Coordinates of C-alpha atoms in Angstrom, one line a residue:
X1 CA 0.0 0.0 0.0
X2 CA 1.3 3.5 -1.3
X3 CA 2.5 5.8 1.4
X4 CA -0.1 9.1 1.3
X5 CA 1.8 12.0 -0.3
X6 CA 2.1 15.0 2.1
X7 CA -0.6 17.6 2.1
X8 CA -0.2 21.5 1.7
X9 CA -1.4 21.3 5.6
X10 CA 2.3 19.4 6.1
X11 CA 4.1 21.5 4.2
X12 CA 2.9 24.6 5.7
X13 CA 3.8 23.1 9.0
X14 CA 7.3 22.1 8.5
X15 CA 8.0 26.0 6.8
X16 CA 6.4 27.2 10.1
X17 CA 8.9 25.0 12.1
X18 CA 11.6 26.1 9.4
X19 CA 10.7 29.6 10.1
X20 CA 10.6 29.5 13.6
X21 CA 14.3 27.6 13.8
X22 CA 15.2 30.6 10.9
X23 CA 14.2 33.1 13.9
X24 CA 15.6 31.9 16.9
X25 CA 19.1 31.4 15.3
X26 CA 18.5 35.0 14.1
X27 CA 17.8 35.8 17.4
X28 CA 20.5 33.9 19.4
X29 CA 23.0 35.4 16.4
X30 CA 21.6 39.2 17.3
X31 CA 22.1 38.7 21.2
X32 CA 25.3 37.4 20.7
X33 CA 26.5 40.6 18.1
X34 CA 25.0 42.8 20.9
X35 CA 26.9 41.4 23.6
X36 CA 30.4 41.5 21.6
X37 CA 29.1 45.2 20.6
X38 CA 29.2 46.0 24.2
X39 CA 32.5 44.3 25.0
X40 CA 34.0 45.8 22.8
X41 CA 32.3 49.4 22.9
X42 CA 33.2 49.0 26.7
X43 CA 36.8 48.0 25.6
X44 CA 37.2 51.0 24.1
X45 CA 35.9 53.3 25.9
X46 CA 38.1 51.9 29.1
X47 CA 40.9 52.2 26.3
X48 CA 40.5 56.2 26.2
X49 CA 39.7 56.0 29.3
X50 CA 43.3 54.7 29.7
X51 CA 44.5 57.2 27.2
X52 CA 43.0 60.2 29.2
X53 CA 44.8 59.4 32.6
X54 CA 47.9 59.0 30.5
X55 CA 47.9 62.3 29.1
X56 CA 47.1 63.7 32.6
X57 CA 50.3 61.8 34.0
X58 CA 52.0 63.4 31.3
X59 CA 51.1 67.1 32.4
X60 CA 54.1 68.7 33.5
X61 CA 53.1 68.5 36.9
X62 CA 50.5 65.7 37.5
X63 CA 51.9 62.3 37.3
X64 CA 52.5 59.9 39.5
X65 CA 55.8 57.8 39.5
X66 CA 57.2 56.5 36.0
X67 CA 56.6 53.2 37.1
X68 CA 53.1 52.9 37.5
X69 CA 53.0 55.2 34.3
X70 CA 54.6 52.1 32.4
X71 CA 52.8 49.8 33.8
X72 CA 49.5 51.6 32.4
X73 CA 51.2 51.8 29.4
X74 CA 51.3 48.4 29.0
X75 CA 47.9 47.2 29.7
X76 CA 47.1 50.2 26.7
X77 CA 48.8 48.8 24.8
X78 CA 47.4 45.2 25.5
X79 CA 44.2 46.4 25.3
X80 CA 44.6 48.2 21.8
X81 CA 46.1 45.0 20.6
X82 CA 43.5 42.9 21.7
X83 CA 40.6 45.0 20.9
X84 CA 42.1 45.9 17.0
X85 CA 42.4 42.0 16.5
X86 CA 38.5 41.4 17.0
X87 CA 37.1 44.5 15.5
X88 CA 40.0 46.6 13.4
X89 CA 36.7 48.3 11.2
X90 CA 35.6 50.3 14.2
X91 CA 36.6 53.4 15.7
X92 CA 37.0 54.2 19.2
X93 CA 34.6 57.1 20.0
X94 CA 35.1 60.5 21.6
X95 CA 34.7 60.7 25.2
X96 CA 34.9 64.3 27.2
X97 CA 37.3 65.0 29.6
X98 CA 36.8 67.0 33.0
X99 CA 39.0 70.0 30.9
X100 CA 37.9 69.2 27.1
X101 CA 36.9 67.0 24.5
X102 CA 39.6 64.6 23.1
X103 CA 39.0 64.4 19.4
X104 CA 41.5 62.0 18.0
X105 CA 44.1 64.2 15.4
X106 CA 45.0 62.5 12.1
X107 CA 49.0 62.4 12.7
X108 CA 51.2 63.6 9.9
X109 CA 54.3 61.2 9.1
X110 CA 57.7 63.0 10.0
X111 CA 58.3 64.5 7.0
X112 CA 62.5 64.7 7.5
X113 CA 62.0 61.0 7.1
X114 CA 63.5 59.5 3.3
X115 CA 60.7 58.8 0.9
X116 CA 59.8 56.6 -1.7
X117 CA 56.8 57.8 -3.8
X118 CA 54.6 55.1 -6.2
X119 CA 52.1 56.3 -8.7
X120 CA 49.3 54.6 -9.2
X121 CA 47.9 55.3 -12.7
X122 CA 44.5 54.2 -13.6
X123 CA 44.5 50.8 -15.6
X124 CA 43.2 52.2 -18.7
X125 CA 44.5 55.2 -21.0
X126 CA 41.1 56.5 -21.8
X127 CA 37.5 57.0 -20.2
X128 CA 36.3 53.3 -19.6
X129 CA 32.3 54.7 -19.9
X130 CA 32.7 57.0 -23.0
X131 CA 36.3 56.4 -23.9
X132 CA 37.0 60.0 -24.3
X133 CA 40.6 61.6 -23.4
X134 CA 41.6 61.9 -19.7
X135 CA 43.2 65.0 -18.3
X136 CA 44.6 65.4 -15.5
X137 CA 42.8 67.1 -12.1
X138 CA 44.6 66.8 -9.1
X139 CA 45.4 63.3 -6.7
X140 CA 44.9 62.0 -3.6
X141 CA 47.9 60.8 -1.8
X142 CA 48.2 58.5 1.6
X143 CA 51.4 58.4 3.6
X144 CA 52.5 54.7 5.3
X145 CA 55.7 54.1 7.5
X146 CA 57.3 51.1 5.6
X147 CA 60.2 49.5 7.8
X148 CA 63.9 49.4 6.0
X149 CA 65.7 46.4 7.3
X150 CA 68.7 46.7 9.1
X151 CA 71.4 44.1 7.6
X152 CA 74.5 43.9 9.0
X153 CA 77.7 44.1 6.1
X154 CA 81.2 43.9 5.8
X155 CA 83.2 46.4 4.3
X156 CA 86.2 45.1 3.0
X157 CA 89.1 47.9 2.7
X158 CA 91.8 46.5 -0.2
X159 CA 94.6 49.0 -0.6
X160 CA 96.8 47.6 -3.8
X161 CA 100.9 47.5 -3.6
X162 CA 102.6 48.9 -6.1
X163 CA 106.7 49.0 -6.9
X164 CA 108.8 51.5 -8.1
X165 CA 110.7 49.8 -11.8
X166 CA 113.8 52.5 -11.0
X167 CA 114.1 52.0 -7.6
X168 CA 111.7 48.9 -6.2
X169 CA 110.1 51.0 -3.1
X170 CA 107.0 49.9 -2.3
X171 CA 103.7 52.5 -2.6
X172 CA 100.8 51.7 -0.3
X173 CA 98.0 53.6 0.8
X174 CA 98.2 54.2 4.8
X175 CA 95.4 51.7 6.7
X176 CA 92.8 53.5 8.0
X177 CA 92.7 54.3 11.6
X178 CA 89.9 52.6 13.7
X179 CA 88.0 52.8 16.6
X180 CA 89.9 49.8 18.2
X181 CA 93.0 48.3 17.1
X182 CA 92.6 45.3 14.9
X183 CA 88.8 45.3 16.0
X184 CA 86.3 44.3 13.6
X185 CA 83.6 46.8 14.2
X186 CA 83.3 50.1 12.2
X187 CA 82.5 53.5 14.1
X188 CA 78.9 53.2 13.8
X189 CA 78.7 49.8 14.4
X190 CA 80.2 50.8 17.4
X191 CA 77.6 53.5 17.6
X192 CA 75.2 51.2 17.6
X193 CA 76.4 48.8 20.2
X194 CA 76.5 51.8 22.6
X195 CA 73.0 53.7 21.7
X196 CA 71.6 49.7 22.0
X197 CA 73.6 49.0 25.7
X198 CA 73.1 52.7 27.4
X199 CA 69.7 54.0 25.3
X200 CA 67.7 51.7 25.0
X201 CA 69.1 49.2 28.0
X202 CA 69.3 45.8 26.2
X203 CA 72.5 44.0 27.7
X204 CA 75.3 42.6 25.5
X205 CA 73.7 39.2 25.7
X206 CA 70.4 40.1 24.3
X207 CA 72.2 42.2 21.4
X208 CA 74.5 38.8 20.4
X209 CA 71.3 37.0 20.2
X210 CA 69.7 39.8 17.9
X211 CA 72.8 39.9 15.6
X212 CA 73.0 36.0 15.1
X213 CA 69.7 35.9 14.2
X214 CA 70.5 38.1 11.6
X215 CA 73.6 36.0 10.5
X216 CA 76.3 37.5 12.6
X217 CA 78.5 35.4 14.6
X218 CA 80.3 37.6 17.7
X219 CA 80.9 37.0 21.1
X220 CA 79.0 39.1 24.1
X221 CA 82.8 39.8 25.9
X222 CA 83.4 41.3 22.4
X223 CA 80.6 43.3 22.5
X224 CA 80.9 44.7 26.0
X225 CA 84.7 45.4 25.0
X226 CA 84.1 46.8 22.4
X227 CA 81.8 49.0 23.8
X228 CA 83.7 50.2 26.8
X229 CA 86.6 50.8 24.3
X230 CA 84.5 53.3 22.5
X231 CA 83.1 54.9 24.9
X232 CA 86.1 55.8 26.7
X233 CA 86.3 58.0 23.7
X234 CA 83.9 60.2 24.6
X235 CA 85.5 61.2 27.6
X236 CA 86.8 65.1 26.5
X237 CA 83.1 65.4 25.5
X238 CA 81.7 64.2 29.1
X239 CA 84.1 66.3 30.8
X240 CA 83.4 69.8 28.7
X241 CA 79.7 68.9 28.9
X242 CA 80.1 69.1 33.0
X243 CA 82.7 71.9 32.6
X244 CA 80.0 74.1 30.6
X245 CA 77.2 73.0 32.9
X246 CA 78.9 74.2 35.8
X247 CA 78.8 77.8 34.6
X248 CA 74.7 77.9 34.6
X249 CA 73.3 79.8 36.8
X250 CA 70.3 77.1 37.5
X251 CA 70.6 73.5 37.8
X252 CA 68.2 70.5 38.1
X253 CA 69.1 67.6 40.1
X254 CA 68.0 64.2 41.0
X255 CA 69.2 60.8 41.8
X256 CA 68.4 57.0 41.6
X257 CA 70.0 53.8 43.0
X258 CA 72.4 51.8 41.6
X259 CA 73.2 48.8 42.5
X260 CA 77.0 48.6 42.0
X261 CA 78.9 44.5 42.3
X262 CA 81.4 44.5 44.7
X263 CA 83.8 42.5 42.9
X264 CA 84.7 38.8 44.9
X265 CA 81.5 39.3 47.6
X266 CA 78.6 38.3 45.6
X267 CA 76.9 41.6 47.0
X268 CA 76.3 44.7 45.7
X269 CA 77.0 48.2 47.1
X270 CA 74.3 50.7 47.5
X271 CA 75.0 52.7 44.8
X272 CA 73.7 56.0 42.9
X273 CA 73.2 57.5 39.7
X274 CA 72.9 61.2 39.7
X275 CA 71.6 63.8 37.2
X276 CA 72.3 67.6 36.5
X277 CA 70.5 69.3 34.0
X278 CA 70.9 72.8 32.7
X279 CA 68.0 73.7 30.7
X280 CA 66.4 77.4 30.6
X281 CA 64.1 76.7 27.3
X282 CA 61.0 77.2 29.4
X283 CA 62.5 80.8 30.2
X284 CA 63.3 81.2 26.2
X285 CA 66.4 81.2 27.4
X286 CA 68.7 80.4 23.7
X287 CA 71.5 78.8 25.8
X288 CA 71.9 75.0 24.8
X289 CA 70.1 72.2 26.9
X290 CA 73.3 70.3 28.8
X291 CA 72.6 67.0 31.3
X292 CA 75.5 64.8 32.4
X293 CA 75.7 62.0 35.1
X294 CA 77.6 61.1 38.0
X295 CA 77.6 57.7 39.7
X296 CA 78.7 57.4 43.2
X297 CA 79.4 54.3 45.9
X298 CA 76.6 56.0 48.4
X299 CA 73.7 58.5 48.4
X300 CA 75.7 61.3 50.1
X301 CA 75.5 65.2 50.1
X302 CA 78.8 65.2 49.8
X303 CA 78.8 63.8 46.0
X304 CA 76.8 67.2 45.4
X305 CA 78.7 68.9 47.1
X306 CA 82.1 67.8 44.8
X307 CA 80.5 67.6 41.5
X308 CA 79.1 71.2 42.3
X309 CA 82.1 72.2 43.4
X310 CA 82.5 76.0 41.5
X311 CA 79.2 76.3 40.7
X312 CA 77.3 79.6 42.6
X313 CA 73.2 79.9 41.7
X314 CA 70.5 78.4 42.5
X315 CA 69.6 74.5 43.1
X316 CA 66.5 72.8 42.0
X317 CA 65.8 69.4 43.5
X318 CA 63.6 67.7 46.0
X319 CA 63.5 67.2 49.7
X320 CA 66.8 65.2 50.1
X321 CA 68.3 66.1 53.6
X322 CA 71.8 65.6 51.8
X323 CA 71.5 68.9 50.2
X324 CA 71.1 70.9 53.1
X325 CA 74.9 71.5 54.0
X326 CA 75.1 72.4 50.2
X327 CA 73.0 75.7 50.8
X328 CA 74.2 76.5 53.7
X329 CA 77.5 78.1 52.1
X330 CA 75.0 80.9 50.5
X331 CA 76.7 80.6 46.9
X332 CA 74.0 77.7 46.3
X333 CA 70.4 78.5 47.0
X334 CA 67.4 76.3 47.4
X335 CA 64.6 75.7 45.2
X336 CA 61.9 72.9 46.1
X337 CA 59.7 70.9 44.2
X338 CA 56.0 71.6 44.2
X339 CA 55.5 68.8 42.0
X340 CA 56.8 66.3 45.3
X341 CA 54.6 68.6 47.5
X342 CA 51.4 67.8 45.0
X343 CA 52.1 64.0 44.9
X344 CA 52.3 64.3 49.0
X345 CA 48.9 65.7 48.7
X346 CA 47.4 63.6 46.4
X347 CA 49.0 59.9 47.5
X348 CA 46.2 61.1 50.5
X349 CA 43.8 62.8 48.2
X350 CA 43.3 59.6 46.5
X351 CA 43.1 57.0 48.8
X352 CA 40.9 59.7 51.3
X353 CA 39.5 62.6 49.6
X354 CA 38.7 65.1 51.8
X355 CA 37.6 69.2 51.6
X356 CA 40.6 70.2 52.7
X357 CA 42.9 68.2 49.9
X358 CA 40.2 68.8 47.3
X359 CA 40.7 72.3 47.7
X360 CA 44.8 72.3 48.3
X361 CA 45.0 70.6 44.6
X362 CA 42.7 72.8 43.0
X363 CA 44.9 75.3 44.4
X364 CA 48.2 73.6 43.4
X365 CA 46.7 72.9 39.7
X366 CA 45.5 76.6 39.1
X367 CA 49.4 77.4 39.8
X368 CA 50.7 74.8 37.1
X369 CA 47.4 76.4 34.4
X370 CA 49.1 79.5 34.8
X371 CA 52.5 78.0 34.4
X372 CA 51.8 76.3 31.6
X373 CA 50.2 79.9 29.9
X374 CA 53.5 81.5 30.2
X375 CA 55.9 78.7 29.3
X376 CA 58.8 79.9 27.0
X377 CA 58.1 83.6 27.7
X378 CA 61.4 85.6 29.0
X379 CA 61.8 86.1 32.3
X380 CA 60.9 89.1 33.0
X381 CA 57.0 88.4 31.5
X382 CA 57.4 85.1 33.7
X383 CA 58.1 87.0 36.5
X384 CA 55.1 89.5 36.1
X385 CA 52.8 86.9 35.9
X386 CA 53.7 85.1 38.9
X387 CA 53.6 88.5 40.6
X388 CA 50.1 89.7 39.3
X389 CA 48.2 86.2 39.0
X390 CA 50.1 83.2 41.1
X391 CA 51.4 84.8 44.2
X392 CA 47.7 85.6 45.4
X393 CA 47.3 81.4 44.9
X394 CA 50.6 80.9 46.7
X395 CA 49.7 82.8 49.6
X396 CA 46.2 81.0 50.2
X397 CA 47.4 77.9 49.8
X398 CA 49.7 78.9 52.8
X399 CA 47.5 80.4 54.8
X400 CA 45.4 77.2 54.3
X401 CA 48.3 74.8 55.2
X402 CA 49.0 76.8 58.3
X403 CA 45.0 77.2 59.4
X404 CA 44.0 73.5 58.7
X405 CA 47.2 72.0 59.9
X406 CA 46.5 72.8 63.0
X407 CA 43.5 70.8 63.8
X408 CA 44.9 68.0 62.9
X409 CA 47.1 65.6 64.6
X410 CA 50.8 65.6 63.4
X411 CA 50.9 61.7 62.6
X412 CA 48.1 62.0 60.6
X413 CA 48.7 61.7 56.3
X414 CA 47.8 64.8 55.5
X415 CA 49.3 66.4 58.4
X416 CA 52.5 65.3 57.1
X417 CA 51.7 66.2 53.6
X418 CA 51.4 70.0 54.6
X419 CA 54.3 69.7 56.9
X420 CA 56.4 69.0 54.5
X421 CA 55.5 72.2 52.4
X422 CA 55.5 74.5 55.5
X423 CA 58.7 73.8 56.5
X424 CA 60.8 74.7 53.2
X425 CA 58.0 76.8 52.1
X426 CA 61.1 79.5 51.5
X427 CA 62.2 77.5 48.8
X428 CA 58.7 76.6 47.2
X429 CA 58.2 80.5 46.6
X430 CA 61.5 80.8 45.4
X431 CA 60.3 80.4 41.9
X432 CA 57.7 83.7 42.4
X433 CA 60.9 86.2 42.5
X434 CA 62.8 84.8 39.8
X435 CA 61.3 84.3 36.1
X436 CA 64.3 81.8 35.3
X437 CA 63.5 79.3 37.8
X438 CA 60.9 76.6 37.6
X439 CA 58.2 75.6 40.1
X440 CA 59.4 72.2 40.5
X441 CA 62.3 69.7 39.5
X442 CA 60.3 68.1 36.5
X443 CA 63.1 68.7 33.9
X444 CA 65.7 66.3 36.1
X445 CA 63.2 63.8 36.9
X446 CA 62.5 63.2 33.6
X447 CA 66.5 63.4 32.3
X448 CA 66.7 60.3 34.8
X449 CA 63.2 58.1 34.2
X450 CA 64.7 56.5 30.9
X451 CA 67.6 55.1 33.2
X452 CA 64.6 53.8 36.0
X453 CA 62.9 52.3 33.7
X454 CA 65.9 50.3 31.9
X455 CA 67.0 49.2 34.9
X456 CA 64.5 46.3 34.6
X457 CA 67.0 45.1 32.4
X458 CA 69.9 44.3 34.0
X459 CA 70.6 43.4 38.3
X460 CA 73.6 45.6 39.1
X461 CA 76.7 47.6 37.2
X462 CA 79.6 44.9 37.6
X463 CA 81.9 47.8 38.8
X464 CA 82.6 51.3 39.6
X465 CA 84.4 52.0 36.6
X466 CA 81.1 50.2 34.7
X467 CA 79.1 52.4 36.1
X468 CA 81.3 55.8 36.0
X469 CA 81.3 54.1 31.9
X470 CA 77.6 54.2 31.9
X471 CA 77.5 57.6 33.6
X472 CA 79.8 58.7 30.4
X473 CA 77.3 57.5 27.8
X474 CA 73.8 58.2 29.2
X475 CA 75.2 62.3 29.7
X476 CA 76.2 62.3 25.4
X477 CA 72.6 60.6 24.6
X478 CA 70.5 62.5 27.2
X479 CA 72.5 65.9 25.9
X480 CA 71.7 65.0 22.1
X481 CA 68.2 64.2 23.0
X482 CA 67.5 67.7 25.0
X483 CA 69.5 69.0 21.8
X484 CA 67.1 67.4 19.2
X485 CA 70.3 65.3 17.9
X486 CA 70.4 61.6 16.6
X487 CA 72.5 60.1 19.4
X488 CA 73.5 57.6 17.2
X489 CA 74.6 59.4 14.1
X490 CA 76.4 61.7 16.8
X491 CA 78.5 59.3 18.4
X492 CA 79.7 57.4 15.1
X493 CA 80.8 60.7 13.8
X494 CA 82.5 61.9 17.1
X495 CA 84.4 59.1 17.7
X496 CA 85.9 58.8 14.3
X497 CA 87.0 62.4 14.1
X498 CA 88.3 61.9 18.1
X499 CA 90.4 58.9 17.0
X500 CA 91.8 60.5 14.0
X501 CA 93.7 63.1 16.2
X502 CA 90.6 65.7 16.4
X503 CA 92.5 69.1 18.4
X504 CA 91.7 69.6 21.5
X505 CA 91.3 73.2 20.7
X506 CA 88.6 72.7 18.8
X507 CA 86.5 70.5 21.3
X508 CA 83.7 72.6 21.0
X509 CA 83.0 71.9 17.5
X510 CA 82.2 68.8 18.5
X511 CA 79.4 69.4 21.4
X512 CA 75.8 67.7 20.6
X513 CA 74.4 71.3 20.0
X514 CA 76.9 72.5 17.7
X515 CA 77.1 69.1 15.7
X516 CA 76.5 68.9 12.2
X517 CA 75.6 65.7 10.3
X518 CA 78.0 65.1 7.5
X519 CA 76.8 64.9 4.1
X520 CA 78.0 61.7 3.1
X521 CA 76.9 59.9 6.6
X522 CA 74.1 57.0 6.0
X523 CA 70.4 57.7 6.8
X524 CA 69.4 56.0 10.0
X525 CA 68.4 52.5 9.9
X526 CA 65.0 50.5 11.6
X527 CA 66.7 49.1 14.5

């Protein structure tokens, strides 16, 4: 007996359940783009987010220390890496700060960087609807960092013999003179080694493993000879660097351990690195930007003391109760950070906001608005301002350090906090009666946050005279920096023309801001 063939009552059945099955896939598919819509729309907002507190920690005075800074760097950048892999089509949106609204910029490429131009012409000579002539009516151009490989070479220097048929004397050219006797690495080679080691803090180790992956087979004591060798080089530029800086009437200092091997003991000393820097651009001063390092078996006044040895102005550092003996000559005078005063402030603010802190940072960031209003002004204009708009500021915030501090017990956080600007309060208003002095010590601490940061890097110096080395180095490629100068370039050059028998007269040719790149020196290469 035939089966009965389906009726239109079945097949409208079975479309129903089709369409129903169509729906609720349609429906779990819609909940589940809505919920990866809001992930990632929350991912980025908690990227700007991110981005926002960032740029505040950047302001000149409100950050907090370099390494929490780095470590919200990272998760950024973890975050944009993440979220770009899942949805690279959509853009993060515009969120409003407390101060403004962020719009993202469209960045220009550096445009001292080499080029390489390709035209694109249309595939066809002629109009593909009509086929009429084309002429031409502008173009539309797009700029994309491309990535030249660095490739290690070998130059090979041949210098023919030739004989004299009268006489038989031999004619050669003379060998040229290198960096380090029968070495195999050229001058910027050299360069190189030293920006990799001291800039950018990968050990001699890492940079072997680097170079054999690109084919080159050389040993990490070669390196880290090779490496001291050329920068002992650079010791008549360290030394007029300091001798220069010592003639400013303003410096910057700061300091940060490090840990120094004492050689046979398995221990380390207590070391530390310290910075000077002599930079009046914020003053429009026209005098070059100089920073140089000194590193030192202890944390000691005294190191101050004999590396400032000469010097007569004024001082611009933190707390440290090693400087006091320093001032107390009268040819040095004191000028405090308010920046360590705000972060005093704030460390309590943050975990305990209260009226009274509220209102000492709103006090404390009205200062740094107007600050940042007349920022390369001379210093006379500097000086009016501070006069006319932030010495009226100033004096509040006194009077409400002295009024509040006084209901409050002396171990308590903030209690500390204000204590600690009341009792050098002198040198906090230093910077109200001269327009070439700074309101805090920014410009060191940042000279000496590259060096903090690297030190994740390595454990310890392996000696004194690897760290003095070290101290060398970092002042040539923090000066270039400050100077707007290709450290690298600089020291490849320097070194050659200081091994060729450079004069000593002429030393100040050769300083970072007088420096001129040679014509026939090779663009920088990716690293």
């Amino acid at each position: 007996m035939s089966e009965q063939a389906p009726s239109i009552a079945d097949f409208l059945a079975r479309i129903a359940l089709l369409e129903a099955a169509v729906a609720a896939r349609d429906t779990t598919i819609a909940e589940r783009d809505e919920q990866l819509r809001r992930e990632r729309a929350e991912a980025a907002l908690r990227i700007q987010r991110l981005q926002l507190r960032i740029d505040r920690f950047n302001r000149k005075a409100f950050g907090r220390s370099s390494e929490k800074l780095g470590q919200m760097l990272l998760e950024l950048e973890d975050l944009e890496t993440d979220f770009a892999a899942g949805a690279p089509y959509i853009e993060l949106p515009i969120v409003a700060d407390t101060d403004k609204v962020r719009v993202l910029p469209v960045r220009k490429l550096n445009p001292n960087l080499p080029r390489k131009r390709i035209l694109r012409e249309p595939s066809c000579a002629c109009c593909p609807g009509c086929g009429g002539a084309l002429r031409a009516m502008g173009e539309d151009s797009d700029e994309m960092l491309d990535l030249v490989v660095q490739a290690w070479q070998v130059i090979e220097t041949v210098r023919p013999k030739y004989s004299c048929r009268t006489c038989d004397k031999i004619i050669q050219a003379p060998a040229p003179i290198k960096a380090i006797a029968r070495g195999k690495l050229s001058y910027a080679a050299l360069a190189h080694i030293m920006m990799a080691k001291w800039g950018y803090h990968l050990p001699c180790y890492r940079q072997t493993q680097m170079m054999a992956a690109k084919g080159v087979d050389i040993e990490r004591s070669t390196l880290a000879r090779s490496a001291g060798y050329a920068a002992a080089l650079l010791d008549p530029i360290y030394n007029r660097i300091r001798e220069i800086g010592r003639t400013r009437t303003k410096i910057h200092t700061d300091d940060t351990r490090l840990p120094i091997l004492a050689p046979g003991t398995g221990k380390t000393h207590k070391g530390a690195l310290w910075v000077y820097v002599a930079d009046d651009r914020n003053s429009g001063s026209q005098e070059p930007p100089i920073a140089w390092y000194r590193a030192t078996m202890g944390r000691a006044g005294e190191s101050v003391m004999t590396e400032l040895a000469g010097f007569a102005g004024t001082l611009q550092a933190d707390g440290f109760s090693g400087y006091n003996q320093i001032y107390k000559g009268g040819a040095i005078r004191e000028a405090a950070c308010l920046a360590h005063l705000r972060r005093k402030i704030f460390d309590v603010h943050d975990s305990q906001p209260t009226e009274l802190s509220t209102t000492a940072m709103a006090g404390i960031q009205a200062i740094y608005r107007i600050e940042e209003e007349i920022r390369g002004l001379p210093p006379a204009e500097r000086l009016a301002a501070r006069r006319t708009r932030t010495r009226p500021l100033v004096r509040a915030l006194r009077r409400q350090l002295m009024r509040q501090a006084k209901g409050l017990s002396r171990h308590a956080d903030i209690a500390k906090a204000f204590a600690y600007g009341t009792k050098r309060w002198r040198a906090f208003n230093r910077f109200l009666y001269d327009g070439q002095l700074e309101p805090d010590n920014l410009i060191a601490e940042r000279a000496i946050r590259g060096f903090t940061v690297g030190r994740r890097n390595w454990l310890f110096s392996g000696n004194f005279a690897a760290a003095e080395r070290s101290a060398v180095v970092l002042s040539i490629i923090e000066t270039c920096k400050l100077c707007g100068v290709d450290a690298e370039a600089y020291m490849a050059d320097v070194i050659e023309r200081i091994q060729n028998d450079w004069p000593a007269s002429r030393w100040d040719e050769l300083m970072p801001w007088n420096w001129v790149r040679r014509q026939d020196m090779p663009l920088p290469l990716a690293a």
